XYZ file of C-alpha atoms in Angstrom:
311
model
C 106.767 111.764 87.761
C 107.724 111.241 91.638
C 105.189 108.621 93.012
C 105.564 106.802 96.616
C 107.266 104.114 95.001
C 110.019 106.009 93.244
C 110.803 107.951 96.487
C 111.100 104.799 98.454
C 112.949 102.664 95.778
C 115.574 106.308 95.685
C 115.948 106.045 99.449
C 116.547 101.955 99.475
C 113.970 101.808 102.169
C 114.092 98.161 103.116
C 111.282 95.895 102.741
C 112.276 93.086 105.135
C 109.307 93.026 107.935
C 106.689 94.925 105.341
C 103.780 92.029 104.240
C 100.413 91.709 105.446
C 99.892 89.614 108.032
C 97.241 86.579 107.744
C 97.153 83.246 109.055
C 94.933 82.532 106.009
C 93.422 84.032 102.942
C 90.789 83.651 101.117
C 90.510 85.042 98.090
C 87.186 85.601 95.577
C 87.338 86.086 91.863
C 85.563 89.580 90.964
C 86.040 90.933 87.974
C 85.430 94.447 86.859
C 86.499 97.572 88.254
C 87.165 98.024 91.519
C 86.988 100.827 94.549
C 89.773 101.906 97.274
C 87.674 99.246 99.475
C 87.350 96.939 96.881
C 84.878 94.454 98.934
C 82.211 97.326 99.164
C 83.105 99.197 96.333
C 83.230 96.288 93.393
C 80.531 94.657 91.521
C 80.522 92.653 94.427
C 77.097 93.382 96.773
C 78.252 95.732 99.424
C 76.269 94.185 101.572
C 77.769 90.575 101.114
C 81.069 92.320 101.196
C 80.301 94.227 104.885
C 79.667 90.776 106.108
C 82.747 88.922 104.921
C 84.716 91.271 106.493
C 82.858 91.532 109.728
C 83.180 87.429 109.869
C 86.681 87.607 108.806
C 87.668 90.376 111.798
C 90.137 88.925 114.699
C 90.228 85.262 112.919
C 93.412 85.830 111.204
C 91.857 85.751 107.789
C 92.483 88.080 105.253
C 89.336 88.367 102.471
C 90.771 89.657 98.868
C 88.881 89.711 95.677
C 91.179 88.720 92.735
C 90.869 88.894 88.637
C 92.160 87.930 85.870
C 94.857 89.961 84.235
C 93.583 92.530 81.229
C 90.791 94.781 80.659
C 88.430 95.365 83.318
C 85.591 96.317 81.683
C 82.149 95.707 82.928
C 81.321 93.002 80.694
C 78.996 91.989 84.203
C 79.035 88.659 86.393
C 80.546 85.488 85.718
C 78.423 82.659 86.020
C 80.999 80.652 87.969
C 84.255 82.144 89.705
C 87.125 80.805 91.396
C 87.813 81.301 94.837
C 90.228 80.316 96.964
C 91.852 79.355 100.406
C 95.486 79.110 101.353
C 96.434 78.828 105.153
C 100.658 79.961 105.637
C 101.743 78.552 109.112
C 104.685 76.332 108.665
C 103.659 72.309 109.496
C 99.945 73.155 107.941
C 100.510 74.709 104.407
C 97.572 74.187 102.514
C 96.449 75.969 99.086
C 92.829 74.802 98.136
C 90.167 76.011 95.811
C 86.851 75.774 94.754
C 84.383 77.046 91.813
C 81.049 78.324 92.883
C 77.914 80.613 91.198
C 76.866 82.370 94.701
C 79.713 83.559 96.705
C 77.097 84.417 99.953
C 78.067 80.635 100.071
C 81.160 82.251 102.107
C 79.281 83.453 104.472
C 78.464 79.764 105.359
C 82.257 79.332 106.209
C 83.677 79.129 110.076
C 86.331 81.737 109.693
C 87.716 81.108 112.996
C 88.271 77.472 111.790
C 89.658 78.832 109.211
C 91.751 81.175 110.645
C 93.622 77.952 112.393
C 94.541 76.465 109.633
C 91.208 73.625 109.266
C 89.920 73.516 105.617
C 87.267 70.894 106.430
C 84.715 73.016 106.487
C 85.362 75.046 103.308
C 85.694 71.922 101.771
C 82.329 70.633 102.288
C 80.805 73.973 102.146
C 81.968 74.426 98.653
C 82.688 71.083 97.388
C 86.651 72.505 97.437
C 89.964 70.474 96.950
C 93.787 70.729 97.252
C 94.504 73.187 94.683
C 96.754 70.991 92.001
C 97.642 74.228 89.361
C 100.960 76.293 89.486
C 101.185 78.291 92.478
C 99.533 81.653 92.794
C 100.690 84.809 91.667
C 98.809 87.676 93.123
C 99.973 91.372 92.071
C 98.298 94.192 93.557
C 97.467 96.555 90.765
C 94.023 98.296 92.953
C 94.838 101.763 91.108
C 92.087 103.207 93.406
C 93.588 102.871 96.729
C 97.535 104.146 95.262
C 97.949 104.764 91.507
C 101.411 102.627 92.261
C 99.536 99.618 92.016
C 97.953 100.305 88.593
C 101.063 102.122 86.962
C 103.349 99.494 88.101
C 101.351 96.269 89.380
C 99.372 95.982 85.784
C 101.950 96.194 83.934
C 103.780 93.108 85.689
C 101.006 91.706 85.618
C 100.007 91.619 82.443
C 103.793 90.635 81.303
C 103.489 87.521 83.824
C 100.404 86.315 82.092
C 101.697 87.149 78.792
C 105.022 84.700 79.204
C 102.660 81.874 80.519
C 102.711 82.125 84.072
C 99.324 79.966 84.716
C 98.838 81.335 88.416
C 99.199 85.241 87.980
C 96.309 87.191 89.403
C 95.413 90.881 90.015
C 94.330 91.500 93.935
C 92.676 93.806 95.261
C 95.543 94.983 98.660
C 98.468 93.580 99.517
C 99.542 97.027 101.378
C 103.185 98.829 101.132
C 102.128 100.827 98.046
C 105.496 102.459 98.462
C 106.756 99.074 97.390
C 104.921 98.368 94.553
C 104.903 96.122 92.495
C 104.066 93.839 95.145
C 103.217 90.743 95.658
C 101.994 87.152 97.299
C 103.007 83.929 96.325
C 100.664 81.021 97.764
C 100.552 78.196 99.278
C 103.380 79.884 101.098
C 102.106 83.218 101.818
C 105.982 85.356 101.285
C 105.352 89.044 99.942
C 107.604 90.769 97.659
C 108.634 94.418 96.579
C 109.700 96.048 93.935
C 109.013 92.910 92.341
C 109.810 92.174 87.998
C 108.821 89.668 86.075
C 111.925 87.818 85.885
C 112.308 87.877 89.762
C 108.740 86.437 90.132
C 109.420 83.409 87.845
C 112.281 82.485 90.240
C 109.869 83.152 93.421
C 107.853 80.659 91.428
C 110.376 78.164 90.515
C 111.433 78.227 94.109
C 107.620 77.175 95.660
C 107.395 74.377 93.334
C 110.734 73.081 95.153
C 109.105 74.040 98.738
C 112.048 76.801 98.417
C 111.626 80.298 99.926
C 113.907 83.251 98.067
C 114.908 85.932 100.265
C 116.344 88.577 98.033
C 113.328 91.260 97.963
C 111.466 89.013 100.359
C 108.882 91.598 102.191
C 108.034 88.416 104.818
C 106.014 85.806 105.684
C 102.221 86.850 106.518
C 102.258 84.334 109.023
C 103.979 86.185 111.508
C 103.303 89.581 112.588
C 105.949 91.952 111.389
C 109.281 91.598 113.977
C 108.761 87.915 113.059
C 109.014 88.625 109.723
C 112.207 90.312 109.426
C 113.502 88.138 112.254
C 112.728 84.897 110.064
C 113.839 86.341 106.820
C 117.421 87.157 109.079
C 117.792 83.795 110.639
C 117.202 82.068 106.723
C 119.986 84.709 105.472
C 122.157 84.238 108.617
C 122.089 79.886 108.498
C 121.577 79.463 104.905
C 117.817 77.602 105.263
C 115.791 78.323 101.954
C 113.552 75.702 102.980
C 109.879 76.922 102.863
C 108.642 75.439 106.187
C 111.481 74.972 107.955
C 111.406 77.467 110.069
C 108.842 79.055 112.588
C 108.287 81.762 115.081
C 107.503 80.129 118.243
C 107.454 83.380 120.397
C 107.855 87.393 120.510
C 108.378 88.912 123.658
C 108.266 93.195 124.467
C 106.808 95.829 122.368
C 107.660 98.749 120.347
C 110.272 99.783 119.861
C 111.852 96.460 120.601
C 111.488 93.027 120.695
C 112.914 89.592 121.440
C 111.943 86.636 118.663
C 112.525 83.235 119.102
C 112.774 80.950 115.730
C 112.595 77.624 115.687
C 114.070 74.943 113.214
C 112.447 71.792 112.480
C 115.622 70.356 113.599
C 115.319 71.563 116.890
C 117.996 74.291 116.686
C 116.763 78.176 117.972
C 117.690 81.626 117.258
C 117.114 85.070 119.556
C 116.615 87.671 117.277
C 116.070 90.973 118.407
C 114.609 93.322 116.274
C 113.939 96.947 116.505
C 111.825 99.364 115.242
C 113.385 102.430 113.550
C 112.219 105.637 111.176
C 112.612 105.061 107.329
C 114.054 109.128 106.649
C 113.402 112.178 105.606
C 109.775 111.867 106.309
C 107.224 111.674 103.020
C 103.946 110.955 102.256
C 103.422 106.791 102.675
C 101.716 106.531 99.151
C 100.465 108.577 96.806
C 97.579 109.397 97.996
C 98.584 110.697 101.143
C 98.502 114.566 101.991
C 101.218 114.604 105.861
C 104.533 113.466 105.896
C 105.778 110.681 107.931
C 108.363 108.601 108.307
C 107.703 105.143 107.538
C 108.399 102.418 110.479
C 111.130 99.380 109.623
C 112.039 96.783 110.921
C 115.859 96.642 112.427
C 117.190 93.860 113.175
C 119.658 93.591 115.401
C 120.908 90.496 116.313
C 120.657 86.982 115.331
C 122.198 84.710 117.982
C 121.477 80.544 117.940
C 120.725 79.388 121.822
C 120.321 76.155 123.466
C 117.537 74.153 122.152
C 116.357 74.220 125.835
C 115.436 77.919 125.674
C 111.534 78.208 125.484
């Protein structure tokens, strides 16, 4: 059976410059089935759901509801359910989490703090804390929005939580069905494609030594998506696995093209240009797409270290 993902994964589309971009994310535990817009078409109220993404819009926040791995039967609501918070900029990593029995608590949150990368307020609003678990695992298996994620994402899933990976959960959109399985590994925030199990354990093994791995490495969703590939280049071109040691301080121009400055903790700088290109022959971008396209990527190049003076 030809799906999105087996077309892309035939053509070697590239997935460097691919993952969602958030500053933060915040992520609710809802159970049950869920619908191609999973925060107004869950067991979650619509309404509640409407309004956490009308709060989240333009703060850099990205809302997700999350679940266990299994059967999602509607066995109805839990009477307490994790959620989370995890801001990715490099210099202000933070994974934290809470347990609450109302989530229109959220709605009490400042998302634009948020969005910056201050937890103070979700911690008092909740009575939240550092996260101290494994880091999280989230797999997008929402069946609903590209059957990709359920034939592919459950499956890994399921094998991750059946091998004893503690932080594995289902989300609801991580985008890139074409690269499915996907998926985001927090505190950091780096998205992966095409993802097995195996793989995922060294992702893993790699955050709890503040690593990054590259290989299948979609980006970081705390840059928008030239700075992705352009970071992901400059770690491959200098040999810097480091998680936060490196940031994207600036991109300058516009599609097609751009210039992207990345900075090192130790104060030395990379250019990086990066341009946009055509992933070919045009196709449908996931399954449940009817008009062929062809897929934007993200090209890089050059990679070329400058004077620390350069701002």
């Amino acid at each position: 059976m030809s799906t999105c993902a087996t077309v892309s994964r035939a053509l070697d589309e590239p997935v460097s410059g691919t993952a969602a971009t958030a500053t933060t994310w915040l992520l609710l535990e809802q159970p049950g089935p869920w619908g191609a817009k999973a925060l107004v078409s869950s067991h979650l109220d619509p309404a509640l759901g409407r309004a956490l993404e009308a709060a989240a819009e333009g703060t850099g926040v990205r809302v997700a509801l999350i679940r266990r791995p299994g059967r999602h039967a509607d066995l109805g609501t839990p009477a307490v359910r994790r959620v989370y918070a995890a801001h990715t900029v490099p210099g202000n990593v933070w994974l934290h989490g809470a347990a609450l029995t109302d989530p229109r608590r959220l709605l009490d949150l400042d998302f634009t703090a948020l969005g910056r990368g201050d937890h103070t307020g979700f911690d008092a609003a909740l009575d939240a804390g550092p996260h101290t678990g494994d880091p999280l695992a989230l797999v997008c298996t929402n069946g609903k929005r590209d059957r990709c994620c359920a034939l592919l994402g459950r499956p890994l899933a399921a094998e991750l939580a059946a091998s004893g990976v503690a932080g594995v959960w289902e989300v609801t959109h991580l985008g890139g069905h074409r690269f499915s399985p996907t998926v985001l590994v927090l505190p950091y925030g780096y998205a992966y494609g095409r993802a097995q199990a195996h793989a995922v354990k060294e992702v893993l093994h790699g955050v709890q030594e503040g690593r990054v791995v590259v290989e299948g490495c979609r980006g970081a969703s705390a840059w928008e998506r030239p700075g992705q590939a352009a970071e992901l280049a400059v770690r491959s071109a200098a040999g810097e696995y480091a998680a936060e040691a490196l940031t994207v301080v600036r991109t300058d121009g516009a599609a097609p093209r751009w210039e992207v400055l990345v900075a090192h903790v130790d104060g030395r700088r990379w250019r990086v240009v990066v341009a946009q290109g055509e992933s070919r022959p045009p196709r449908p971008e996931s399954c449940g797409a009817s008009v062929l396209a062809a897929p934007a990527r993200m090209d890089v190049v050059a990679v070329e270290e400058v004077a620390a003076a350069v701002r």
